Amino acid sequence: MKNLHLLAISVGMSIGSAAMAEPSVTLYGILDGGVSVSKLQHQSAKVQMTNGNWLSNRWGLMGQEDLGGGNSVFFKLEQGFNLSNGSEATAGKAFNRETALGLSGEWGKLGLGRFGGLSSDCGTFSILGGAAYSTSFSTIGNMYGAFYLTDRYNNSVAYVTPDFVGLQGHLMYSNGTDSDEEKWSQNSHYYGAGLTYNKDKLSVDVIYELLDHKGAVDQDKTRLLNLGASYDFGAFKLFGAYEYAQHAALPGIEFAEEKMSEAYNAGKANNYHAFSLSTSVKAFGGDLMVQGQYVFGKNKNSGKLEEGWDKKFNAYSIGAGYLYNFSKRTLVYVQGAWGKANKALNLAPGLSGWNTSLGVMHRF
């Protein structure tokens, strides 16, 4: 009987250990939709249903498995979509927002797949900070109106160091930001390195990134330096961010005319400085955020600019948003922004005008 009793205990412990070692998988998502009214320079006012105003619409699967010894394997598969019509946010990709497989332990975290660059404000490995709502709501009023922020890149590897008293290092590399079908010298690469410090009420991030554009014709390397910080004063939280962009495309706009795009977004492109200052405060049971941006710079393609095309540019904008949580998973938001672009940035619509939106977001 004693042996049978010991056998039963041993089997029970084995079953319990096996159950603890079972991998966990989570289905999650965000639904965000609202109505927006906007008026851009040289365009008629528009009333539209808009998607992902506060957070982009998405669904995904993520999970991890304990490998023992403090190590684990993790994965994340995330698809973006448009709530208004059910279409893919990026056509042709089953999981366009992120695909990541990695390992983590006391030695840090290593990830492989497709995910956002360090300053992209997208996904698992982004460390962009220094703004109350960063890239939410409209380009007029958020960081896209002044900053060159990196994108999601294919064929990527990322590593995050262990936490050393609040300090962490971040490295990322893409062997082909779009495809990895050519030899190394012809693939377009991304390189990123950053440091973050999070201790008590202070958060700081420093990011250096390089895009070599090897697959592009007549385009210099883009170099980016981003600095961000925030401090929680209790009654309110203050944010600040700065970027120096070298040989970068203009922020926030696209040119319909090919010659103008080649002059401003190719070759040596543009050098500029961007700034953001913002705050968030608890108000009327919700969160009130105010954010402003400013950018100024100069185009470096002197020989490509035609008569009437400005060499210098600047733009400024201010936006405000208010969030009210009905529950842990559902909130309502209202937002408004105004901006003005000058000289070269005024050659294409996008940064001059105003917008406002009202909507609902639900998590599952």
Coordinates of C-alpha atoms in Angstrom, one line a residue:
M1 CA 0.0 0.0 0.0
K2 CA 2.8 2.3 0.9
N3 CA 4.4 1.8 -2.6
L4 CA 1.1 2.4 -4.3
H5 CA 0.7 5.6 -2.3
L6 CA 4.1 6.8 -3.4
L7 CA 3.4 5.8 -7.0
A8 CA 0.1 7.9 -6.9
I9 CA 2.0 10.9 -5.5
S10 CA 4.7 10.6 -8.2
V11 CA 2.1 10.3 -11.0
G12 CA 0.2 13.3 -9.7
M13 CA 3.4 15.4 -9.5
S14 CA 4.3 14.4 -13.1
I15 CA 0.9 15.3 -14.4
G16 CA 1.1 18.7 -12.5
S17 CA 4.5 19.4 -14.0
A18 CA 3.4 18.5 -17.5
A19 CA 0.3 20.8 -17.1
M20 CA 2.6 23.7 -16.0
A21 CA 4.8 23.1 -19.0
E22 CA 2.0 23.3 -21.5
P23 CA 2.3 26.2 -23.9
S24 CA -0.1 29.1 -23.5
V25 CA -1.8 30.6 -26.5
T26 CA -3.9 33.8 -26.5
L27 CA -6.3 35.1 -29.1
Y28 CA -6.6 38.9 -28.8
G29 CA -7.6 41.9 -30.8
I30 CA -8.6 45.6 -31.0
L31 CA -11.7 47.1 -32.8
D32 CA -11.6 50.9 -33.2
G33 CA -13.9 52.9 -35.4
G34 CA -15.3 56.4 -35.4
V35 CA -16.5 59.4 -37.5
S36 CA -14.0 62.1 -38.5
V37 CA -14.5 65.6 -40.1
S38 CA -11.4 67.1 -41.8
K39 CA -10.5 70.0 -44.0
L40 CA -7.1 70.0 -45.7
Q41 CA -5.7 73.0 -47.5
H42 CA -6.9 73.2 -51.1
Q43 CA -9.5 70.4 -50.5
S44 CA -13.1 70.3 -49.6
A45 CA -14.2 69.3 -46.1
K46 CA -14.8 65.6 -45.6
V47 CA -17.0 63.6 -43.3
Q48 CA -15.8 60.0 -43.1
M49 CA -15.9 56.8 -41.1
T50 CA -12.3 56.3 -40.0
N51 CA -10.5 53.2 -38.7
G52 CA -8.1 52.8 -35.9
N53 CA -8.0 56.4 -34.6
W54 CA -6.7 55.7 -31.2
L55 CA -5.3 52.2 -31.8
S56 CA -5.1 50.4 -35.1
N57 CA -7.6 47.5 -35.8
R58 CA -6.0 44.1 -35.4
W59 CA -6.4 40.6 -34.3
G60 CA -3.6 38.2 -33.4
L61 CA -2.3 35.1 -31.7
M62 CA 0.5 35.1 -29.2
G63 CA 1.9 32.5 -26.8
Q64 CA 4.9 31.1 -25.0
E65 CA 6.3 27.9 -23.7
D66 CA 8.5 27.4 -20.6
L67 CA 11.7 25.6 -21.7
G68 CA 13.1 25.3 -18.2
G69 CA 16.1 27.0 -16.6
G70 CA 14.5 30.4 -16.8
N71 CA 14.2 30.2 -20.6
S72 CA 11.1 30.3 -22.8
V73 CA 10.1 30.4 -26.5
F74 CA 7.5 33.0 -27.6
F75 CA 5.6 33.9 -30.8
K76 CA 3.3 36.6 -32.1
L77 CA 1.2 36.7 -35.2
E78 CA -0.7 39.9 -35.8
Q79 CA -3.0 41.0 -38.7
G80 CA -4.3 44.5 -39.2
F81 CA -7.6 45.2 -41.0
N82 CA -10.0 48.0 -41.7
L83 CA -13.1 47.9 -39.6
S84 CA -15.2 49.8 -42.2
N85 CA -15.0 47.2 -44.9
G86 CA -13.0 44.2 -43.5
S87 CA -10.1 44.6 -45.9
E88 CA -6.5 43.9 -45.0
A89 CA -4.5 46.9 -43.8
T90 CA -1.6 45.8 -46.0
A91 CA -2.7 43.7 -49.0
G92 CA -0.9 40.5 -49.7
K93 CA 0.3 39.7 -46.2
A94 CA -1.5 37.2 -43.9
F95 CA 0.0 38.8 -40.8
N96 CA 1.0 42.3 -42.0
R97 CA 1.6 43.9 -38.6
E98 CA 3.9 41.4 -37.0
T99 CA 5.3 37.9 -37.3
A100 CA 7.8 37.1 -34.5
L101 CA 9.4 33.9 -33.1
G102 CA 11.9 34.2 -30.3
L103 CA 13.6 33.1 -27.2
S104 CA 13.9 34.9 -23.8
G105 CA 15.7 34.3 -20.6
E106 CA 17.9 35.9 -18.0
W107 CA 20.3 36.6 -20.9
G108 CA 17.8 38.8 -22.7
K109 CA 15.3 38.4 -25.5
L110 CA 16.0 37.4 -29.2
G111 CA 13.3 37.7 -31.9
L112 CA 13.2 36.8 -35.6
G113 CA 10.6 37.8 -38.2
R114 CA 8.8 40.9 -39.3
F115 CA 8.2 43.7 -36.9
G116 CA 8.6 47.5 -36.5
G117 CA 11.9 49.3 -36.3
L118 CA 13.1 50.8 -32.9
S119 CA 11.4 54.2 -33.7
S120 CA 8.4 52.8 -35.5
D121 CA 5.9 52.9 -32.6
C122 CA 4.9 49.4 -33.9
G123 CA 5.1 46.0 -32.3
T124 CA 7.2 44.1 -29.8
F125 CA 10.6 45.8 -30.3
S126 CA 9.8 49.5 -30.8
I127 CA 11.1 51.7 -28.0
L128 CA 9.8 55.1 -29.3
G129 CA 8.8 57.4 -26.4
G130 CA 8.6 61.0 -25.5
A131 CA 5.0 61.7 -26.6
A132 CA 1.6 61.5 -25.0
Y133 CA -0.1 59.7 -27.9
S134 CA 2.8 59.4 -30.4
T135 CA 1.2 58.2 -33.7
S136 CA -2.4 57.9 -32.7
F137 CA -5.2 60.0 -34.3
S138 CA -4.4 62.0 -37.4
T139 CA -1.0 62.9 -39.0
I140 CA -1.9 66.5 -38.3
G141 CA -1.4 66.6 -34.5
N142 CA 0.8 63.5 -34.1
M143 CA 4.5 62.7 -34.6
Y144 CA 4.1 61.7 -38.2
G145 CA 3.5 65.4 -39.0
A146 CA 7.1 66.2 -38.0
F147 CA 9.2 63.1 -37.5
Y148 CA 10.6 60.5 -39.9
L149 CA 9.6 57.2 -38.1
T150 CA 10.7 53.9 -39.3
D151 CA 8.4 51.2 -40.6
R152 CA 7.8 47.5 -40.2
Y153 CA 10.6 45.5 -41.9
N154 CA 10.8 41.9 -43.2
N155 CA 13.7 39.5 -42.5
S156 CA 14.5 41.1 -39.1
V157 CA 16.5 40.1 -36.1
A158 CA 16.2 41.9 -32.8
Y159 CA 17.9 41.5 -29.4
V160 CA 17.1 43.2 -26.0
T161 CA 19.5 43.0 -23.1
P162 CA 18.6 42.1 -19.5
D163 CA 17.4 45.0 -17.3
F164 CA 20.4 46.6 -15.5
V165 CA 18.8 48.7 -12.8
G166 CA 16.3 50.2 -15.3
L167 CA 18.8 50.4 -18.2
Q168 CA 18.4 48.1 -21.3
G169 CA 20.1 47.9 -24.7
H170 CA 18.2 47.3 -27.9
L171 CA 19.6 46.1 -31.3
M172 CA 17.8 45.3 -34.6
Y173 CA 18.8 44.4 -38.1
S174 CA 16.9 43.6 -41.3
N175 CA 18.7 41.7 -44.1
G176 CA 16.1 42.9 -46.6
T177 CA 13.5 45.5 -45.5
D178 CA 11.2 44.4 -48.3
S179 CA 12.7 41.2 -49.7
D180 CA 15.8 39.0 -49.2
E181 CA 16.1 37.5 -52.6
E182 CA 19.2 39.3 -53.9
K183 CA 22.8 39.0 -52.8
W184 CA 23.6 40.9 -49.7
S185 CA 25.0 44.0 -51.5
Q186 CA 21.7 44.5 -53.3
N187 CA 19.3 44.1 -50.4
S188 CA 18.0 47.2 -48.6
H189 CA 19.1 46.9 -45.0
Y190 CA 18.0 48.4 -41.7
Y191 CA 20.3 48.9 -38.6
G192 CA 19.0 50.1 -35.3
A193 CA 20.6 50.5 -31.8
G194 CA 19.0 52.0 -28.7
L195 CA 19.1 52.5 -25.0
T196 CA 16.1 52.8 -22.7
Y197 CA 16.0 53.8 -19.0
N198 CA 12.9 53.2 -17.0
K199 CA 13.1 53.9 -13.2
D200 CA 10.4 55.1 -10.9
K201 CA 8.8 58.1 -12.6
L202 CA 11.4 58.7 -15.3
S203 CA 11.6 57.1 -18.8
V204 CA 14.3 57.9 -21.4
D205 CA 15.0 56.5 -24.8
V206 CA 17.9 57.1 -27.3
I207 CA 17.7 55.6 -30.8
Y208 CA 20.1 55.6 -33.7
E209 CA 18.9 54.0 -37.0
L210 CA 20.3 53.7 -40.5
L211 CA 18.6 52.7 -43.8
D212 CA 21.1 52.0 -46.5
H213 CA 18.5 51.9 -49.5
K214 CA 20.8 49.6 -51.4
G215 CA 18.0 48.4 -53.6
A216 CA 17.1 52.0 -54.6
V217 CA 18.6 54.0 -57.4
D218 CA 20.2 57.4 -56.6
Q219 CA 19.3 57.5 -52.9
D220 CA 21.7 58.3 -50.0
K221 CA 21.7 56.5 -46.7
T222 CA 19.1 57.7 -44.2
R223 CA 20.4 58.3 -40.7
L224 CA 18.1 59.0 -37.7
L225 CA 18.8 60.1 -34.2
N226 CA 15.8 60.1 -31.8
L227 CA 15.7 61.2 -28.2
G228 CA 12.6 60.9 -26.0
A229 CA 11.8 61.3 -22.3
S230 CA 8.9 61.5 -19.9
Y231 CA 8.4 62.2 -16.2
D232 CA 5.4 61.5 -14.1
F233 CA 4.8 64.4 -11.7
G234 CA 1.7 62.7 -10.2
A235 CA -0.9 65.4 -11.1
F236 CA 0.3 65.2 -14.8
K237 CA 2.9 63.6 -17.0
L238 CA 5.2 65.6 -19.2
F239 CA 6.8 64.3 -22.5
G240 CA 9.4 65.6 -24.8
A241 CA 11.1 64.2 -28.0
Y242 CA 13.7 65.3 -30.6
E243 CA 14.9 63.9 -33.9
Y244 CA 17.7 64.7 -36.3
A245 CA 17.0 63.2 -39.8
Q246 CA 19.7 63.1 -42.4
H247 CA 19.0 62.3 -46.1
A248 CA 15.4 61.5 -45.2
A249 CA 12.1 61.8 -47.0
L250 CA 9.8 64.7 -46.0
P251 CA 7.6 63.8 -43.0
G252 CA 3.8 63.3 -43.4
I253 CA 3.3 63.8 -47.2
E254 CA 3.5 62.1 -50.5
F255 CA 3.9 63.8 -53.9
A256 CA 1.7 62.7 -56.8
E257 CA 4.2 64.2 -59.3
E258 CA 7.2 61.8 -59.9
K259 CA 9.7 64.7 -60.6
M260 CA 8.8 66.4 -57.3
S261 CA 9.0 63.1 -55.4
E262 CA 12.5 62.5 -56.9
A263 CA 13.6 66.0 -55.9
Y264 CA 12.4 65.8 -52.3
N265 CA 12.3 62.1 -51.3
A266 CA 15.3 60.6 -53.3
G267 CA 19.0 61.4 -53.8
K268 CA 20.3 63.3 -50.8
A269 CA 16.7 64.1 -49.8
N270 CA 16.4 66.3 -46.8
N271 CA 18.1 67.1 -43.4
Y272 CA 15.8 68.3 -40.7
H273 CA 15.2 68.7 -36.9
A274 CA 11.9 67.7 -35.3
F275 CA 10.5 68.4 -31.9
S276 CA 7.5 67.2 -29.9
L277 CA 6.2 68.4 -26.5
S278 CA 3.1 67.0 -24.8
T279 CA 1.4 66.3 -21.6
S280 CA -1.3 64.0 -20.2
V281 CA -3.5 64.6 -17.1
K282 CA -6.4 62.9 -15.4
A283 CA -9.6 64.9 -16.0
F284 CA -13.3 64.3 -15.5
G285 CA -12.7 60.6 -14.9
G286 CA -10.7 60.1 -18.0
D287 CA -7.4 61.1 -19.6
L288 CA -6.7 64.4 -21.4
M289 CA -3.7 64.6 -23.7
V290 CA -2.3 67.6 -25.5
Q291 CA 0.6 67.2 -28.0
G292 CA 2.5 69.6 -30.3
Q293 CA 5.1 69.1 -33.0
Y294 CA 7.5 71.4 -35.0
V295 CA 9.9 70.6 -37.8
F296 CA 12.3 72.6 -39.9
G297 CA 14.9 71.7 -42.4
K298 CA 16.4 72.0 -45.9
N299 CA 16.4 70.0 -49.1
K300 CA 19.9 68.8 -50.2
N301 CA 19.1 68.2 -53.9
S302 CA 19.9 71.7 -55.1
G303 CA 20.3 70.5 -58.8
K304 CA 16.9 68.8 -58.9
L305 CA 14.7 71.6 -57.6
E306 CA 12.8 73.5 -60.3
E307 CA 11.9 77.2 -60.2
G308 CA 9.3 77.8 -57.5
W309 CA 10.2 74.7 -55.5
D310 CA 11.4 75.7 -52.1
K311 CA 14.6 74.4 -50.6
K312 CA 13.7 75.1 -47.0
F313 CA 10.6 73.9 -45.1
N314 CA 8.9 74.0 -41.7
A315 CA 5.6 72.8 -40.2
Y316 CA 3.9 72.9 -36.8
S317 CA 0.8 71.3 -35.4
I318 CA -1.1 70.8 -32.2
G319 CA -3.6 68.2 -31.2
A320 CA -5.6 67.1 -28.2
G321 CA -7.4 63.9 -27.3
Y322 CA -9.6 62.8 -24.5
L323 CA -10.2 59.1 -23.5
Y324 CA -13.0 57.9 -21.2
N325 CA -13.0 54.3 -20.1
F326 CA -16.4 52.6 -19.8
S327 CA -14.6 49.4 -18.6
K328 CA -11.1 47.8 -18.7
R329 CA -11.8 46.8 -22.4
T330 CA -14.0 49.6 -23.8
L331 CA -13.4 53.4 -24.1
V332 CA -14.7 56.3 -26.0
Y333 CA -12.5 59.1 -27.4
V334 CA -12.7 62.5 -28.9
Q335 CA -9.9 64.3 -30.7
G336 CA -9.0 67.5 -32.6
A337 CA -5.9 68.9 -34.3
W338 CA -4.7 71.8 -36.4
G339 CA -1.5 72.3 -38.4
K340 CA 0.3 74.5 -40.8
A341 CA 3.0 73.6 -43.3
N342 CA 5.2 76.1 -45.1
K343 CA 7.5 76.3 -48.1
A344 CA 8.4 72.8 -49.5
L345 CA 6.0 71.0 -47.1
N346 CA 3.2 73.1 -48.5
L347 CA 3.7 71.8 -52.0
A348 CA 1.5 68.7 -51.3
P349 CA -1.7 68.5 -49.1
G350 CA -1.5 66.7 -45.8
L351 CA 0.0 68.9 -43.1
S352 CA -2.0 72.1 -43.4
G353 CA -5.6 72.0 -42.1
W354 CA -7.7 70.6 -39.3
N355 CA -9.5 67.4 -38.3
T356 CA -11.6 66.1 -35.5
S357 CA -12.9 62.6 -34.6
L358 CA -15.2 60.8 -32.2
G359 CA -15.1 57.0 -31.8
V360 CA -15.1 53.9 -29.7
M361 CA -12.4 51.3 -29.1
H362 CA -12.9 47.8 -27.7
R363 CA -10.3 45.1 -26.8
F364 CA -10.8 41.4 -26.6

